[in-house]
Tab-separated table of C-alpha atoms in Angstrom:
chain	number	residue	atom	x	y	z
E	1	UNK	CA	2.650	-16.693	2.095
E	2	UNK	CA	-0.599	-16.065	0.204
E	3	UNK	CA	-2.518	-17.771	3.001
E	4	UNK	CA	-1.703	-15.233	5.707
E	5	UNK	CA	-4.912	-14.494	7.603
E	6	UNK	CA	-4.077	-11.310	9.525
E	7	UNK	CA	-5.635	-8.241	7.900
E	8	UNK	CA	-8.079	-10.110	5.632
E	9	UNK	CA	-11.821	-9.544	5.850
E	10	UNK	CA	-14.060	-12.586	5.320
E	11	UNK	CA	-17.636	-11.681	4.296
E	12	UNK	CA	-19.541	-14.247	6.373
E	13	UNK	CA	-23.012	-14.021	7.879
E	14	UNK	CA	-22.335	-14.416	11.595
E	15	UNK	CA	-23.292	-12.752	14.862
E	16	UNK	CA	-19.805	-11.276	15.279
E	17	UNK	CA	-19.855	-9.802	11.766
E	18	UNK	CA	-23.040	-7.907	12.621
E	19	UNK	CA	-21.657	-6.425	15.843
E	20	UNK	CA	-20.692	-2.778	16.164
E	21	UNK	CA	-16.977	-2.270	15.342
E	22	UNK	CA	-16.543	-0.227	18.520
E	23	UNK	CA	-17.729	-3.185	20.594
E	24	UNK	CA	-15.358	-5.559	18.803
E	25	UNK	CA	-12.421	-3.170	19.243
E	26	UNK	CA	-13.275	-2.816	22.938
E	27	UNK	CA	-13.507	-6.599	23.339
E	28	UNK	CA	-10.134	-7.055	21.659
E	29	UNK	CA	-8.466	-4.523	23.964
E	30	UNK	CA	-10.032	-6.099	27.076
E	31	UNK	CA	-8.777	-9.543	26.041
E	32	UNK	CA	-5.300	-8.204	25.202
E	33	UNK	CA	-5.147	-6.510	28.621
E	34	UNK	CA	-6.153	-9.847	30.170
E	35	UNK	CA	-3.252	-11.521	28.358
E	36	UNK	CA	-0.783	-9.375	30.307
E	37	UNK	CA	-2.338	-10.199	33.688
E	38	UNK	CA	0.060	-12.594	35.518
E	39	UNK	CA	-2.570	-15.312	35.857
E	40	UNK	CA	-0.398	-18.165	34.572
E	41	UNK	CA	-1.559	-20.796	32.138
E	42	UNK	CA	-4.906	-21.075	33.944
E	43	UNK	CA	-5.617	-17.458	32.991
E	44	UNK	CA	-4.491	-18.144	29.442
E	45	UNK	CA	-6.973	-21.026	29.411
E	46	UNK	CA	-9.801	-18.624	30.293
E	47	UNK	CA	-8.769	-16.287	27.460
E	48	UNK	CA	-8.464	-19.239	25.062
E	49	UNK	CA	-12.036	-20.314	25.857
E	50	UNK	CA	-13.229	-16.760	25.180
E	51	UNK	CA	-11.382	-16.651	21.845
E	52	UNK	CA	-12.651	-20.091	20.820
E	53	UNK	CA	-16.190	-18.891	21.573
E	54	UNK	CA	-15.585	-15.830	19.388
E	55	UNK	CA	-14.238	-18.046	16.589
E	56	UNK	CA	-17.313	-20.271	16.795
E	57	UNK	CA	-19.740	-17.335	16.797
E	58	UNK	CA	-17.915	-15.691	13.875
E	59	UNK	CA	-17.935	-18.957	11.827
E	60	UNK	CA	-14.141	-18.838	11.515
E	61	UNK	CA	-12.099	-22.031	11.595
E	62	UNK	CA	-9.347	-22.506	14.153
E	63	UNK	CA	-6.909	-23.317	11.338
E	64	UNK	CA	-7.607	-19.955	9.744
E	65	UNK	CA	-6.754	-18.134	12.968
E	66	UNK	CA	-3.611	-20.208	13.548
E	67	UNK	CA	-2.501	-19.416	10.004
E	68	UNK	CA	-1.892	-15.841	11.125
E	69	UNK	CA	0.914	-17.172	13.348
E	70	UNK	CA	3.088	-18.202	10.393
E	71	UNK	CA	4.940	-14.866	10.031
E	72	UNK	CA	5.836	-15.039	13.759
E	73	UNK	CA	7.494	-18.469	13.658
E	74	UNK	CA	10.987	-17.095	13.045
E	75	UNK	CA	10.681	-14.610	15.914
E	76	UNK	CA	9.452	-17.334	18.263
E	77	UNK	CA	12.392	-19.575	17.358
E	78	UNK	CA	14.729	-16.621	17.890
E	79	UNK	CA	13.218	-15.966	21.351
E	80	UNK	CA	13.675	-19.620	22.262
E	81	UNK	CA	17.364	-19.526	21.326
E	82	UNK	CA	17.952	-16.257	23.236
E	83	UNK	CA	16.171	-17.526	26.362
E	84	UNK	CA	18.114	-20.798	26.282
E	85	UNK	CA	21.394	-18.903	26.069
E	86	UNK	CA	20.565	-16.221	28.666
E	87	UNK	CA	18.166	-17.630	31.291
E	88	UNK	CA	19.703	-19.924	33.887
E	89	UNK	CA	16.734	-20.308	36.259
E	90	UNK	CA	14.906	-23.450	37.254
E	91	UNK	CA	16.198	-27.000	37.023
E	92	UNK	CA	18.571	-28.245	34.289
E	93	UNK	CA	16.651	-30.237	31.687
E	94	UNK	CA	19.503	-31.072	29.319
E	95	UNK	CA	23.265	-30.788	29.752
E	96	UNK	CA	25.685	-30.844	26.822
E	97	UNK	CA	29.224	-30.555	28.092
E	98	UNK	CA	29.396	-27.369	30.146
E	99	UNK	CA	26.174	-25.981	28.652
E	100	UNK	CA	22.778	-26.645	30.263
E	101	UNK	CA	19.215	-25.894	29.185
E	102	UNK	CA	17.087	-24.840	32.167
E	103	UNK	CA	13.360	-25.224	32.710
E	104	UNK	CA	13.020	-21.477	33.320
E	105	UNK	CA	14.122	-20.734	29.750
E	106	UNK	CA	11.529	-23.120	28.305
E	107	UNK	CA	8.686	-21.871	30.530
E	108	UNK	CA	9.509	-18.219	29.808
E	109	UNK	CA	9.487	-18.913	26.070
E	110	UNK	CA	6.136	-20.693	26.369
E	111	UNK	CA	4.672	-17.701	28.214
E	112	UNK	CA	5.803	-15.336	25.443
E	113	UNK	CA	4.634	-17.631	22.638
E	114	UNK	CA	1.184	-18.150	24.215
E	115	UNK	CA	0.774	-14.410	24.783
E	116	UNK	CA	1.702	-13.617	21.183
E	117	UNK	CA	-0.611	-16.335	19.903
E	118	UNK	CA	-3.591	-15.084	21.914
E	119	UNK	CA	-3.023	-11.446	20.877
E	120	UNK	CA	-2.636	-12.327	17.190
E	121	UNK	CA	-5.749	-14.530	17.208
E	122	UNK	CA	-7.764	-11.737	18.871
E	123	UNK	CA	-6.556	-9.272	16.220
E	124	UNK	CA	-7.279	-11.766	13.437
E	125	UNK	CA	-10.868	-12.203	14.623
E	126	UNK	CA	-11.315	-8.419	14.602
E	127	UNK	CA	-9.933	-7.892	11.082
E	128	UNK	CA	-11.669	-10.985	9.654
E	129	UNK	CA	-15.114	-9.929	10.899
E	130	UNK	CA	-14.925	-6.158	10.355
E	131	UNK	CA	-14.849	-4.315	7.048
E	132	UNK	CA	-11.903	-1.896	6.708
E	133	UNK	CA	-14.248	1.102	6.406
E	134	UNK	CA	-16.232	0.015	9.479
E	135	UNK	CA	-12.984	-0.493	11.368
E	136	UNK	CA	-11.870	3.015	10.433
E	137	UNK	CA	-15.203	4.469	11.526
E	138	UNK	CA	-15.126	2.537	14.797
E	139	UNK	CA	-11.605	3.687	15.689
E	140	UNK	CA	-12.500	7.245	14.734
E	141	UNK	CA	-15.598	7.242	16.961
E	142	UNK	CA	-13.574	5.842	19.878
E	143	UNK	CA	-10.898	8.532	19.448
E	144	UNK	CA	-13.383	11.350	18.819
E	145	UNK	CA	-13.423	12.610	22.464
E	146	UNK	CA	-9.627	13.043	22.292
E	147	UNK	CA	-9.936	15.563	19.448
E	148	UNK	CA	-10.706	18.202	22.085
E	149	UNK	CA	-7.086	17.966	23.261
E	150	UNK	CA	-5.642	18.043	19.738
E	151	UNK	CA	-5.417	14.313	18.935
E	152	UNK	CA	-6.565	13.803	15.306
E	153	UNK	CA	-8.806	10.776	15.731
E	154	UNK	CA	-9.824	10.518	12.077
E	155	UNK	CA	-6.239	10.645	10.780
E	156	UNK	CA	-5.067	8.007	13.267
E	157	UNK	CA	-8.019	5.767	12.392
E	158	UNK	CA	-7.307	6.134	8.684
E	159	UNK	CA	-3.622	5.257	9.135
E	160	UNK	CA	-4.432	2.150	11.200
E	161	UNK	CA	-7.051	1.029	8.692
E	162	UNK	CA	-4.716	1.485	5.718
E	163	UNK	CA	-1.904	-0.361	7.525
E	164	UNK	CA	-4.171	-3.339	8.287
E	165	UNK	CA	-5.588	-3.299	4.768
E	166	UNK	CA	-2.168	-3.445	3.111
E	167	UNK	CA	-0.700	-6.267	5.228
E	168	UNK	CA	-2.007	-9.037	2.900
E	169	UNK	CA	-1.254	-6.895	-0.167
E	170	UNK	CA	2.400	-6.482	0.813
E	171	UNK	CA	2.688	-10.183	1.626
E	172	UNK	CA	1.335	-11.074	-1.814
E	173	UNK	CA	3.761	-8.584	-3.352
E	174	UNK	CA	6.616	-10.222	-1.448
E	175	UNK	CA	5.607	-13.631	-2.785
E	176	UNK	CA	5.445	-12.268	-6.331
E	177	UNK	CA	8.925	-10.753	-6.053
E	178	UNK	CA	10.295	-13.979	-4.562
E	179	UNK	CA	8.896	-15.976	-7.484
E	180	UNK	CA	10.336	-13.481	-9.954
E	181	UNK	CA	13.759	-13.606	-8.267
E	182	UNK	CA	13.670	-17.416	-8.159
E	183	UNK	CA	12.962	-17.532	-11.900
E	184	UNK	CA	16.146	-15.487	-12.382
E	185	UNK	CA	18.216	-17.961	-10.395
E	186	UNK	CA	18.199	-16.249	-6.980
E	187	UNK	CA	18.310	-18.824	-4.157
E	188	UNK	CA	16.873	-17.486	-0.884
E	189	UNK	CA	17.371	-20.723	1.044
E	190	UNK	CA	20.793	-22.142	0.157
E	191	UNK	CA	24.270	-20.658	-0.097
E	192	UNK	CA	26.693	-18.905	2.236
E	193	UNK	CA	25.711	-16.161	4.684
E	194	UNK	CA	26.913	-13.447	2.289
E	195	UNK	CA	24.895	-14.947	-0.585
E	196	UNK	CA	21.774	-15.120	1.612
E	197	UNK	CA	22.206	-11.471	2.636
E	198	UNK	CA	22.534	-10.421	-1.003
E	199	UNK	CA	19.469	-12.491	-1.911
E	200	UNK	CA	17.437	-10.825	0.857
E	201	UNK	CA	18.592	-7.383	-0.332
E	202	UNK	CA	17.427	-8.262	-3.830
E	203	UNK	CA	14.017	-8.903	-2.267
E	204	UNK	CA	13.838	-5.906	0.082
E	205	UNK	CA	14.801	-3.205	-2.425
E	206	UNK	CA	12.033	-3.898	-4.994
E	207	UNK	CA	9.550	-4.439	-2.147
E	208	UNK	CA	10.298	-0.966	-0.751
E	209	UNK	CA	10.038	0.583	-4.216
E	210	UNK	CA	6.707	-1.159	-4.836
E	211	UNK	CA	5.414	-0.058	-1.404
E	212	UNK	CA	6.282	3.602	-2.056
E	213	UNK	CA	4.635	3.405	-5.485
E	214	UNK	CA	1.452	1.988	-3.951
E	215	UNK	CA	1.479	4.690	-1.276
E	216	UNK	CA	1.871	7.379	-3.943
E	217	UNK	CA	-0.957	5.914	-6.026
E	218	UNK	CA	-3.211	5.774	-2.964
E	219	UNK	CA	-2.395	9.390	-2.045
E	220	UNK	CA	-3.155	10.547	-5.606
E	221	UNK	CA	-6.441	8.606	-5.640
E	222	UNK	CA	-7.509	10.142	-2.314
E	223	UNK	CA	-6.629	13.662	-3.525
E	224	UNK	CA	-8.500	13.086	-6.797
E	225	UNK	CA	-11.607	12.236	-4.774
E	226	UNK	CA	-11.292	15.433	-2.756
E	227	UNK	CA	-10.231	13.808	0.495
E	228	UNK	CA	-9.342	16.387	3.143
E	229	UNK	CA	-8.924	15.071	6.715
E	230	UNK	CA	-9.212	18.537	8.262
E	231	UNK	CA	-12.719	19.196	6.869
E	232	UNK	CA	-15.949	18.329	8.645
E	233	UNK	CA	-17.246	15.010	7.335
E	234	UNK	CA	-20.748	13.568	7.198
E	235	UNK	CA	-21.547	9.861	7.497
E	236	UNK	CA	-23.820	7.720	5.398
E	237	UNK	CA	-23.555	4.950	7.990
E	238	UNK	CA	-24.156	5.855	11.640
E	239	UNK	CA	-22.980	3.359	14.245
E	240	UNK	CA	-25.462	2.254	16.872
E	241	UNK	CA	-24.796	-0.194	19.696
E	242	UNK	CA	-27.172	-3.157	19.975
E	243	UNK	CA	-27.866	-5.619	22.796
E	244	UNK	CA	-25.378	-8.161	21.410
E	245	UNK	CA	-22.655	-5.499	21.529
E	246	UNK	CA	-23.189	-4.847	25.226
E	247	UNK	CA	-23.315	-8.587	25.910
E	248	UNK	CA	-19.999	-9.122	24.116
E	249	UNK	CA	-18.353	-6.258	26.007
E	250	UNK	CA	-19.685	-7.619	29.317
E	251	UNK	CA	-18.340	-11.121	28.594
E	252	UNK	CA	-14.914	-9.717	27.661
E	253	UNK	CA	-14.929	-7.662	30.873
E	254	UNK	CA	-15.818	-10.787	32.877
E	255	UNK	CA	-12.914	-12.597	31.252
E	256	UNK	CA	-10.589	-9.770	32.300
E	257	UNK	CA	-11.957	-9.787	35.861
E	258	UNK	CA	-11.533	-13.586	36.053
E	259	UNK	CA	-7.889	-13.271	35.003
E	260	UNK	CA	-7.318	-10.546	37.624
E	261	UNK	CA	-8.883	-12.746	40.328
E	262	UNK	CA	-6.733	-15.727	39.289
E	263	UNK	CA	-3.639	-13.503	39.233
E	264	UNK	CA	-4.352	-12.249	42.766
E	265	UNK	CA	-4.985	-15.775	44.092
E	266	UNK	CA	-1.772	-17.061	42.517
């Protein structure tokens, strides 16, 4: 659980690391929109090539990106079971008594799993190549025009940045509590259903308490430093788009257009 990649920043010296956070956020959204285009697995192949190119340019290993899929394994297995039980489309692949597993259930599960994988990898590349403060500033600058209609761009950006920052922290805290509970004889893997539920409760309760304590400490630290989101703020670092940023946005847009064309032709 310590090896979860999502939300961790890796200080590498790559082209993607040097890009403007606004460009990287825009590229991520364009690729995520492309994921939802009904272009089939051919479209997913186009997006995969784009993400592999981003991984190569950011000096990230494919294994590191795939590591961010670990927390989603249970949900994917759950989706597979639900689809097998509910979907009855396509041709029967396996029949056990009166129960049959259809090809439609398998293909639908694969579509969902591939979509989740592509979206998580795109998000992992963003968080691994962008400092939390730069990510906050980028989101704030993107949302700044919406402040005219009452949408607090800075507050939203701060909340998103804090949430992403504390994902690995909470996972490490969960692992620490699990180790502490295991040393006291709590078994999270074996036992009856009731015993497993009680073991999970013994994990969730201290995790919630620890999370609220961390939130309170963070709020006190921000108040002690005079943080006031409603005041006018000045910036030491001013974002400026470079040529590589426009090139990256253009390539992501081309990927989206290619998926739309494939979806229309299919």
